[in-house]
Short mmCIF file of C-alpha atoms in Angstrom, two decimals:
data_model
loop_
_atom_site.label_atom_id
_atom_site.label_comp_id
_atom_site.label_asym_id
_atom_site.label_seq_id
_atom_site.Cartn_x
_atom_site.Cartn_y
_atom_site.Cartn_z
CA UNK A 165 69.02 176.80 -46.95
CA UNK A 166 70.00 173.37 -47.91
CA UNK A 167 69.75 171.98 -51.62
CA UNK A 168 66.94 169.41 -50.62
CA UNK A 169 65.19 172.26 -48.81
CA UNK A 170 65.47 174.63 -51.88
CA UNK A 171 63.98 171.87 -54.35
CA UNK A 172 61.11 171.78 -51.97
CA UNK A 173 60.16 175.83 -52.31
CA UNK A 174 60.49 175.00 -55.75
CA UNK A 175 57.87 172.41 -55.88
CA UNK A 176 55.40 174.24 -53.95
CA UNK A 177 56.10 177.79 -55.66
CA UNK A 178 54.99 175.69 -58.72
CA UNK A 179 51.61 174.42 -56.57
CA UNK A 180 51.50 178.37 -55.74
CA UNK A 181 51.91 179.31 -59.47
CA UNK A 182 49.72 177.05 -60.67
CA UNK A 183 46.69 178.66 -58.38
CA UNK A 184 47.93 182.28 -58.96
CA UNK A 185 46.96 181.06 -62.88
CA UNK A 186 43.74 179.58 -61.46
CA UNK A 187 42.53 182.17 -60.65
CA UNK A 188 42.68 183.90 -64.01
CA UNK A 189 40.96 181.07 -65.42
CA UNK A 190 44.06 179.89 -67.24
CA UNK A 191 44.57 176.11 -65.42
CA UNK A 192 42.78 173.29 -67.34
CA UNK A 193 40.90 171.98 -64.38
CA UNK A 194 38.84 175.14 -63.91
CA UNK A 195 39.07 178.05 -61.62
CA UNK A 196 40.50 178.12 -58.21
CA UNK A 197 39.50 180.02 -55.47
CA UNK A 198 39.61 180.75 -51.88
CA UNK A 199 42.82 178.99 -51.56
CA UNK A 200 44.31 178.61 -48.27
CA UNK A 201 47.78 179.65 -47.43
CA UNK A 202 50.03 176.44 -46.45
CA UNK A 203 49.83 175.25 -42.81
CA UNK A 204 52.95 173.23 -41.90
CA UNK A 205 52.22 170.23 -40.41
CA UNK A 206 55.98 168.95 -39.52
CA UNK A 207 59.16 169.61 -41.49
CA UNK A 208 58.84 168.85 -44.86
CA UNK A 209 55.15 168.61 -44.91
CA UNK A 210 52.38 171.42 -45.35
CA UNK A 211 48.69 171.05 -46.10
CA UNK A 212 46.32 173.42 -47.76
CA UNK A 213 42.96 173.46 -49.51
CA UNK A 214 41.23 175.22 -52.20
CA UNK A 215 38.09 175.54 -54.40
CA UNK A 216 38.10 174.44 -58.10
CA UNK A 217 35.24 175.61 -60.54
CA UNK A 218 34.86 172.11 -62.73
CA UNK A 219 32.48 170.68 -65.43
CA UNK A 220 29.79 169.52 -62.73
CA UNK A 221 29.80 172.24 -60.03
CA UNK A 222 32.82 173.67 -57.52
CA UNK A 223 34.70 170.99 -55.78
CA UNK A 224 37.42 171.47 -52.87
CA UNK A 225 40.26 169.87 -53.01
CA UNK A 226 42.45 169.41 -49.82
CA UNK A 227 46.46 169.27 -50.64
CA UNK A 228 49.54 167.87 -48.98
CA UNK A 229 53.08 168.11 -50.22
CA UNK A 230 55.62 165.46 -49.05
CA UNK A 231 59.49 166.30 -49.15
CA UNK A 232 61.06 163.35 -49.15
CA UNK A 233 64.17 164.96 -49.63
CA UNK A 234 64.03 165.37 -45.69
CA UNK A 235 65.90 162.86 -43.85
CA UNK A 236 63.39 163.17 -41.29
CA UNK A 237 60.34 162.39 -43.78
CA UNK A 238 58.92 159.60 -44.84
CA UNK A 239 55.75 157.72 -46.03
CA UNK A 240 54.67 154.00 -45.23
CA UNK A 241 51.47 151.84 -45.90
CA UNK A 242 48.80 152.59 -43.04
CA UNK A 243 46.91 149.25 -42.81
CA UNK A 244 44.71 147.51 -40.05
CA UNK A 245 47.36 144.75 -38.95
CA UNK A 246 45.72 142.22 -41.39
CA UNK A 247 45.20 142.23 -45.34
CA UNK A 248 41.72 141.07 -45.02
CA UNK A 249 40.31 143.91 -42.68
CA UNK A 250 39.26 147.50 -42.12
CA UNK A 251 39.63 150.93 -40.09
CA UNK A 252 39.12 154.51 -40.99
CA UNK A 253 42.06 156.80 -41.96
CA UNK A 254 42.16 158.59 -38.29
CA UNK A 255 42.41 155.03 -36.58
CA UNK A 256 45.02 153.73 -38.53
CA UNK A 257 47.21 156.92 -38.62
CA UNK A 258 46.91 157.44 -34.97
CA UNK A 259 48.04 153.54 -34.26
CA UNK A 260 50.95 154.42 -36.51
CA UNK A 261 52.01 157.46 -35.11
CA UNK A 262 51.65 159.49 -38.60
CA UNK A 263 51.72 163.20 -38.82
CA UNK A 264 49.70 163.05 -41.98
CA UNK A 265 47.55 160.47 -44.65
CA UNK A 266 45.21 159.44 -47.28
CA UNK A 267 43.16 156.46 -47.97
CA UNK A 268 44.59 154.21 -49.93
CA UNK A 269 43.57 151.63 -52.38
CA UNK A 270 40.51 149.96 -53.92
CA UNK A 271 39.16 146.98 -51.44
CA UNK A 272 36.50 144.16 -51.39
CA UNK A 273 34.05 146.43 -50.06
CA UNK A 274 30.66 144.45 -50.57
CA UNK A 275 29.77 140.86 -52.30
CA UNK A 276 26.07 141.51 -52.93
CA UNK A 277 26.83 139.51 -56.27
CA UNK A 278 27.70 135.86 -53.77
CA UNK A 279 24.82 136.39 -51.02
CA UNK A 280 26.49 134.23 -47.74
CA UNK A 281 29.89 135.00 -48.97
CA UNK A 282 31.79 137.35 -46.68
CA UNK A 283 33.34 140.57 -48.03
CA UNK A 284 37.00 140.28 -47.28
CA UNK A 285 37.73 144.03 -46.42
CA UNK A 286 41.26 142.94 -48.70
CA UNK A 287 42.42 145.97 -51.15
CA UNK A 288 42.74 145.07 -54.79
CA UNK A 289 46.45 145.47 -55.67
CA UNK A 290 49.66 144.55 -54.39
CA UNK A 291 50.59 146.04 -50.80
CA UNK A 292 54.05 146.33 -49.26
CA UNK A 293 55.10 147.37 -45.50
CA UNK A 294 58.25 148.26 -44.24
CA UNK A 295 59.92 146.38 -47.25
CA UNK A 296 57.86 143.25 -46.77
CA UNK A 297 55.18 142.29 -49.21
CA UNK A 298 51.80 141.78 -47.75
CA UNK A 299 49.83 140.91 -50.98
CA UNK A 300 49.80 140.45 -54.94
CA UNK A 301 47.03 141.77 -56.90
CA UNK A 302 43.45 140.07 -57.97
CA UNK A 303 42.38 139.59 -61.91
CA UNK A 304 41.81 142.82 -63.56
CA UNK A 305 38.09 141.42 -64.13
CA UNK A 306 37.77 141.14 -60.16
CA UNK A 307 38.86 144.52 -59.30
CA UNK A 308 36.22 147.31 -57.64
CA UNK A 309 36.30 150.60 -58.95
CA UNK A 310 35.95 152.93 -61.85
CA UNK A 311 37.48 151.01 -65.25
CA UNK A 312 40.92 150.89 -65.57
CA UNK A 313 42.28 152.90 -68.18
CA UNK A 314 44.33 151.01 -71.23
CA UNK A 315 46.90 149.79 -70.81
CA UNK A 316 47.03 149.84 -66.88
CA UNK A 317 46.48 146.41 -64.29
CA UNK A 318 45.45 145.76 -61.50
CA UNK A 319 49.38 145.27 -60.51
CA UNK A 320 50.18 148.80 -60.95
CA UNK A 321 51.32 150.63 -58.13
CA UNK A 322 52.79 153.88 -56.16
CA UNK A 323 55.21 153.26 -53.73
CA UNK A 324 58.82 154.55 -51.97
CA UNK A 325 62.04 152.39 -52.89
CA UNK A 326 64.69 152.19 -50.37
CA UNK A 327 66.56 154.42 -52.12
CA UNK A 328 64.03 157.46 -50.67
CA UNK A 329 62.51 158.23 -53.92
CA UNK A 330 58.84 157.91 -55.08
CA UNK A 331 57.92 155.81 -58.17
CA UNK A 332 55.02 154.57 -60.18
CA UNK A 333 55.41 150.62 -60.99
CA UNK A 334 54.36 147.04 -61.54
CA UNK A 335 54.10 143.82 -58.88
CA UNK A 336 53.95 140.96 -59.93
CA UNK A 337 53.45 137.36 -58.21
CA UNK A 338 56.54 135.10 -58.61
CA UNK A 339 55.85 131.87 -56.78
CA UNK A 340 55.55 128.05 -56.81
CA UNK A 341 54.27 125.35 -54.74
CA UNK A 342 56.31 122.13 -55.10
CA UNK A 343 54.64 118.78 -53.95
CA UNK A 344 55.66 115.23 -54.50
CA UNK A 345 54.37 115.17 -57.92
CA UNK A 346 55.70 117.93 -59.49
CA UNK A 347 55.41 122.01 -59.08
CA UNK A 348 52.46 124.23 -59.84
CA UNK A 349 52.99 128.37 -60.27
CA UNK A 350 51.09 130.17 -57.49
CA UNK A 351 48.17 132.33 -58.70
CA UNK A 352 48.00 134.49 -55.44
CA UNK A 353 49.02 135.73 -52.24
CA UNK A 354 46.64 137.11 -49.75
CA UNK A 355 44.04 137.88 -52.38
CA UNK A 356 40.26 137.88 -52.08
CA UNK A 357 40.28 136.19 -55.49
CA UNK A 358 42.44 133.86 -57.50
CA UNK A 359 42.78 132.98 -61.18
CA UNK A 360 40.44 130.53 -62.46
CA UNK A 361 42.00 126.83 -62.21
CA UNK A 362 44.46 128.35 -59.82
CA UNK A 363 46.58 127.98 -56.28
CA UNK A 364 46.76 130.81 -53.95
CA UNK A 365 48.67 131.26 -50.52
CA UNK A 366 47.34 132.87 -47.40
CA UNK A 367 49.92 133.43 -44.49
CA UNK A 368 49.32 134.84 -40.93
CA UNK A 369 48.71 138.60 -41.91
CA UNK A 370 45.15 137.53 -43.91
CA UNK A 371 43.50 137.94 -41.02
CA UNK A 372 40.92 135.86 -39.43
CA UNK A 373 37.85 136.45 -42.40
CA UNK A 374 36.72 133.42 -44.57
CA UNK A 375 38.86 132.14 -47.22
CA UNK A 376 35.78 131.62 -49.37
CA UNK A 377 35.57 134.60 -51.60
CA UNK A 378 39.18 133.72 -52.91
CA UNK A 379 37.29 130.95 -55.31
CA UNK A 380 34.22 133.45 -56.57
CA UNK A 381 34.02 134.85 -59.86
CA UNK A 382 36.53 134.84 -62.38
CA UNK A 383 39.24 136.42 -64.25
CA UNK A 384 37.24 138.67 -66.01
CA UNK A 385 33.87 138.32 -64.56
CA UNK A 386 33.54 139.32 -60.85
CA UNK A 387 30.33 138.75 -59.98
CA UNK A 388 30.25 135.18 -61.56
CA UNK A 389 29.12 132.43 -59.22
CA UNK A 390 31.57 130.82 -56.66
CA UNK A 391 33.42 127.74 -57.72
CA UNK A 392 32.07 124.60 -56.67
CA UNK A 393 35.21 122.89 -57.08
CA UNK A 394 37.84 123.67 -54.32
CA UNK A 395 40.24 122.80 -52.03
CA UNK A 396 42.16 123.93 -49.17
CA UNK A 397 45.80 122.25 -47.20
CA UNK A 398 47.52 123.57 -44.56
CA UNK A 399 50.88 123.59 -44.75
CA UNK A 400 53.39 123.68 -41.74
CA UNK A 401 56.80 123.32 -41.34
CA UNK A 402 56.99 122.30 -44.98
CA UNK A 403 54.74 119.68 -44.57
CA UNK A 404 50.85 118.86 -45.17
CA UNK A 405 49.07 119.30 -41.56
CA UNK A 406 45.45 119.29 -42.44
CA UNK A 407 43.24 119.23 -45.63
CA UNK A 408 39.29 120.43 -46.42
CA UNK A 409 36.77 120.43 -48.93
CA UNK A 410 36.42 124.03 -48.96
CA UNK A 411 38.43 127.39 -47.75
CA UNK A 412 37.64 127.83 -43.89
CA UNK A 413 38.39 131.23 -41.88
CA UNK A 414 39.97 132.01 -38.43
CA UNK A 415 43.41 132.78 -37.94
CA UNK A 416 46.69 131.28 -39.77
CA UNK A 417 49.67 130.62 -37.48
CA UNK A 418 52.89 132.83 -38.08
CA UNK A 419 54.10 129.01 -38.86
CA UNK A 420 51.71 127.78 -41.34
CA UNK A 421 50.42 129.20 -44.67
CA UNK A 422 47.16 127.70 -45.98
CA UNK A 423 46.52 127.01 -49.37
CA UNK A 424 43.46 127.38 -51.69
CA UNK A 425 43.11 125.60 -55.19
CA UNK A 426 40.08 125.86 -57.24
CA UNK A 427 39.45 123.75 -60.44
CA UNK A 428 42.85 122.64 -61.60
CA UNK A 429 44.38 124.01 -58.35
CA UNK A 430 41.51 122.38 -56.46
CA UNK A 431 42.70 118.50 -57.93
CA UNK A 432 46.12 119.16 -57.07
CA UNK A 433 45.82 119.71 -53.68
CA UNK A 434 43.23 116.84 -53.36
CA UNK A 435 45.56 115.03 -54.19
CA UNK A 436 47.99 115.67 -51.15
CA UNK A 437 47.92 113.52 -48.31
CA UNK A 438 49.13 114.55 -44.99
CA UNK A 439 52.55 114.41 -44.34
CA UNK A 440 53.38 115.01 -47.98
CA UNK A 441 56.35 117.23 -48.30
CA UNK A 442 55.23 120.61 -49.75
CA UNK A 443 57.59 123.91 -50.39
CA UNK A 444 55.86 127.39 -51.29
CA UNK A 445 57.91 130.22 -52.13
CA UNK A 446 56.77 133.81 -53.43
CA UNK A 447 58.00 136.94 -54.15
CA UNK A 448 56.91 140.39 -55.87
CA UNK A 449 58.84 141.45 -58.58
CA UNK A 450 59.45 144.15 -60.80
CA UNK A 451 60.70 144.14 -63.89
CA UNK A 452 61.88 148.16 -64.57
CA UNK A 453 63.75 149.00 -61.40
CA UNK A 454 66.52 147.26 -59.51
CA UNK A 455 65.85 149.18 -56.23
CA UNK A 456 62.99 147.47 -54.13
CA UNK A 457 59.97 149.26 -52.49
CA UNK A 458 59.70 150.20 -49.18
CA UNK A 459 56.40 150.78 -49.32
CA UNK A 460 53.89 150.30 -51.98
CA UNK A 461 50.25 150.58 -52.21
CA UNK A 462 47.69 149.76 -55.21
CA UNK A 463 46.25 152.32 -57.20
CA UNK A 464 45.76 153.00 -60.99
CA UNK A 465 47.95 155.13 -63.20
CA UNK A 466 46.24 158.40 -64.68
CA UNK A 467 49.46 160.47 -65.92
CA UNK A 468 53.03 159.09 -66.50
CA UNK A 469 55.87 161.49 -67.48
CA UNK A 470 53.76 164.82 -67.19
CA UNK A 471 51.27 163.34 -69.39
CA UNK A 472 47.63 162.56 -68.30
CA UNK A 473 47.27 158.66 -70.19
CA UNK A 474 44.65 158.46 -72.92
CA UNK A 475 41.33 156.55 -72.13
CA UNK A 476 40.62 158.67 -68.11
CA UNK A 477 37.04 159.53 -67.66
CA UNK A 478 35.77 162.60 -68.66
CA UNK A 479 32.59 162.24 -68.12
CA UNK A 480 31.83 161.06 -64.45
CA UNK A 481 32.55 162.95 -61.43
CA UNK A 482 32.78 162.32 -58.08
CA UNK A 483 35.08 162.97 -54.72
CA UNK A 484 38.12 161.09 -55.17
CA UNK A 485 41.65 160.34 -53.87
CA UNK A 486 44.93 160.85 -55.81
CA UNK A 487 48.57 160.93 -55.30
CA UNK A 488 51.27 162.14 -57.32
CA UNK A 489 55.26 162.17 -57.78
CA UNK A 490 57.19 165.53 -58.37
CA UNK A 491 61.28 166.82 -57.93
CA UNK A 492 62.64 163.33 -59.82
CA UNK A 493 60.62 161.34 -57.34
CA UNK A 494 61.58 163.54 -54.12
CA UNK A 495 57.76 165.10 -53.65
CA UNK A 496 54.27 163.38 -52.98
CA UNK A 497 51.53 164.88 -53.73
CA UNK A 498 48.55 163.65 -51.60
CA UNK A 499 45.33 164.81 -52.62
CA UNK A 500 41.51 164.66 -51.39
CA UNK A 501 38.16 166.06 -52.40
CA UNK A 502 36.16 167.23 -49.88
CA UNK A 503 32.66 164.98 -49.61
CA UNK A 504 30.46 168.40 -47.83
CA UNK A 505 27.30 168.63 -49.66
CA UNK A 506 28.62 172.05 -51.34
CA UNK A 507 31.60 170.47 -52.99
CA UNK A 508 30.15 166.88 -53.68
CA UNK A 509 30.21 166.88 -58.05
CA UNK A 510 34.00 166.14 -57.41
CA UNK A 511 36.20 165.75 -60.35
CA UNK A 512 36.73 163.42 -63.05
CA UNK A 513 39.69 161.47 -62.89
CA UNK A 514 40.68 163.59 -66.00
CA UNK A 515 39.91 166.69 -64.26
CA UNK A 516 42.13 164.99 -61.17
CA UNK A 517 45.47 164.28 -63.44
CA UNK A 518 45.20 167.85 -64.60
CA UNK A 519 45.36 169.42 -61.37
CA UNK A 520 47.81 167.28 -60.33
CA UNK A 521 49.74 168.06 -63.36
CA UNK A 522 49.31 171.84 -62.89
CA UNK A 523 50.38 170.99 -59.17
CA UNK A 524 53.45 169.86 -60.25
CA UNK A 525 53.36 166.47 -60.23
CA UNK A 526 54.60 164.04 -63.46
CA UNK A 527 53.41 160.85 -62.59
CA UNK A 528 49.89 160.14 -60.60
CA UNK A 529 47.67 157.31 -59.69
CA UNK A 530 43.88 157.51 -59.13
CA UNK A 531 42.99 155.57 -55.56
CA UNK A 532 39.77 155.04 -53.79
CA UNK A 533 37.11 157.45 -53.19
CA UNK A 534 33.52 158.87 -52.80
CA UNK A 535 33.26 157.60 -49.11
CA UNK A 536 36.56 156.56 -48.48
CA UNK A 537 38.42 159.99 -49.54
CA UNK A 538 39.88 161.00 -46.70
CA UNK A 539 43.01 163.33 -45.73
CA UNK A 540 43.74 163.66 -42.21
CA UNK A 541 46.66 166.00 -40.43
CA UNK A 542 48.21 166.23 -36.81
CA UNK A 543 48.46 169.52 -35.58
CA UNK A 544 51.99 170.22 -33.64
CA UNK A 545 51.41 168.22 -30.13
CA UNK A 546 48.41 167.14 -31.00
CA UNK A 547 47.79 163.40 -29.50
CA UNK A 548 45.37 162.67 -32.25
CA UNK A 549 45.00 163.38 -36.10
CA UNK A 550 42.08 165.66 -37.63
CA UNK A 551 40.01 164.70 -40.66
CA UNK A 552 40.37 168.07 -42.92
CA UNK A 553 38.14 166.90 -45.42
CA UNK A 554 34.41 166.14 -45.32
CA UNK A 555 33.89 162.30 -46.15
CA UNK A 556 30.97 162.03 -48.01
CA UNK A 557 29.29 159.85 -46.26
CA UNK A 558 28.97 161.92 -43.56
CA UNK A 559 31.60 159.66 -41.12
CA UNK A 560 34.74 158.24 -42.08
CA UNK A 561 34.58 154.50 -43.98
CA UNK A 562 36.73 152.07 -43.05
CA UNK A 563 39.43 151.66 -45.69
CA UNK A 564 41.60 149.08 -46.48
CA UNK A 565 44.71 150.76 -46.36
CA UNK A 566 46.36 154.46 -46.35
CA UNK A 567 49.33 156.52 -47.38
CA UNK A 568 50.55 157.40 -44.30
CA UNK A 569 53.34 160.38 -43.69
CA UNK A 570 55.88 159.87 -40.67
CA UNK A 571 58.28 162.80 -38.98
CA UNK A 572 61.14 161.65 -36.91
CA UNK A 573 62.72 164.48 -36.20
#
């Protein structure tokens, strides 16, 4: 048995512990029961389920445990090919080739509040694939989903740094755009909203949806009314190739990035003329580690350092999605309630950091859920994945994005 491989019983003989005390009554989540034995799903990866007595009724909670300490292992974002679209967990794990997954972040799921205005389908926080960011986050006021506990942003996020190891952090949006007349910070990059008086960037991987929702609300009011003051440029080979009114839709060429100012930002790029000589640069950044994601994916803290943070719901439960970081950043934690009509009081995101402390785990983020929760698993040769939890809607939702889990071995 190999030191990575011993580190790995150890995390899951703590999972094991933890239900052995369950059962007793003694974990702080409530009673579990019925638990399943684990089911290997490849190397380094094993699934179970079992049944927690909570405040509101039982709830099922369906378990994977990621060893990242396996060469062979590794997660990734699952996403649809495009920041503003959708697909269900199954689709975008089988396009991916994943042995295993989870939904993923918050999205812009409906825009009842701006009737006419498209819902983008784009998730909330920052995204990165394969090392390359994909998007920065929205306002905290423009965010969907439960409140965000104190302290926490919409910038927060869970991801895998080259280095192999898992990590709760922070993205944020460095960027400019420099014109003739000066330079302007960039308020966003691929997000279905920007700051108020603000410049955002959309590049190829947006996806073909309207542009319009990026100038709705405001920083801390989503459903305010749209801007009536905007602006959009094109921008191609640093240069201005084509100007409008308002944002437009359709696709963006892998050569081109299109901007959208509203207010302030809106007056600035009126002012550009084509031809006009225009350089945008942006990066995401964080400010506590050195070592740069991988892969990162949205989602909002609920424990850091074994602790459960202060503020976390204790009142409202529901099916959710949750994912934590055990063994020093060497073990995910993927976790899903099960949506069946039996099981549907769920937890409170409370009740979810405890279980996922009692699992093991000493950091955690809360991510989508009610009808997006969703945990899926590929049986050995199996062509396709299978959903093992119930979704609550009845039929997988399309999602945003996913935690995906990848064997190459």
């Amino acid at each position: 048995m190999t030191i990575g491989q011993a580190r790995f019983r150890c995390v899951l003989s703590v999972i094991l512990a933890w239900c052995a005390l369950a059962l007793t009554g003694l974990a702080s989540a409530g009673t579990a029961t019925a638990a399943t034995t684990w089911t290997r799903v490849s190397a380094g990866v094993v699934y179970r389920w079992f049944d927690i007595t909570a405040a509101k009724g039982t709830a099922r909670a369906h378990l994977l445990s990621v060893d990242l300490r396996d060469p062979r292992v590794s997660v990734g974002l699952l996403y649809p090919g495009a920041v503003g679209a959708r697909a269900p967990v199954s689709v975008l794990a089988d396009r991916a080739h994943a042995v295993a997954g989870v939904n993923g972040d918050f999205f812009n799921i409906t825009e009842t509040q701006h009737p006419g205005v498209a819902a983008t389908g784009a998730a909330v926080g920052p995204a990165v694939v394969d090392g390359q960011e994909l998007k920065a986050a929205v306002p905290d006021g423009q965010r969907f989903g439960p409140a965000l506990p104190p302290g926490t942003t919409t910038r927060d996020v869970l991801g895998v740094g080259r280095d192999g190891t898992a990590r709760l952090g922070r993205l944020a949006l460095d960027g400019t755009v420099t014109t003739p007349t000066g330079r302007m910070p960039l308020g966003g990059l691929n997000q279905y909203a920007i700051p108020v008086g603000s410049v955002g960037a959309f590049t190829s991987v947006w996806g073909t949806v309207s542009r319009l929702r990026a100038t709705c609300g405001t920083d801390t009011d989503r459903a305010a009314p749209c801007s009536t003051d905007t602006h959009e440029v094109t921008v191609r080979g640093g240069r201005v190739v084509a100007s409008a009114g308002a944002p437009g839709k359709g696709a963006i060429a892998a050569d081109s990035e299109v901007l959208v100012g509203r207010e302030a930002g809106a007056a600035a790029l009126r002012s550009l003329r084509i031809g006009d000589a225009v350089t945008v640069r942006h990066q995401l950044v964080e400010g506590r580690s050195r070592t740069p994601y991988r892969f990162a994916v949205g989602g909002y803290p609920i424990m850091r350092g074994g602790t459960p943070l202060s503020g976390l719901d204790v009142v409202t439960s529901a099916v959710r999605t949750a994912a934590g970081i055990a063994d020093d950043g060497h073990a995910l934690l993927l976790l899903a309630l099960d949506g069946d009509g039996e099981f549907r009081s769920g937890l409170t995101v409370a009740e979810v950091a405890s279980v996922l402390r009692q699992a093991g785990a000493v950091d955690a983020v809360n991510l989508d859920g009610g009808g997006s929760s969703t945990l899926v698993t590929r049986a050995n040769g199996a062509r396709t994945v299978t959903v093992r939890n119930h979704p609550s809607g009845g039929t997988e939702r399309a999602v945003a994005n996913g935690i995906g889990v990848f064997y190459g071995g």
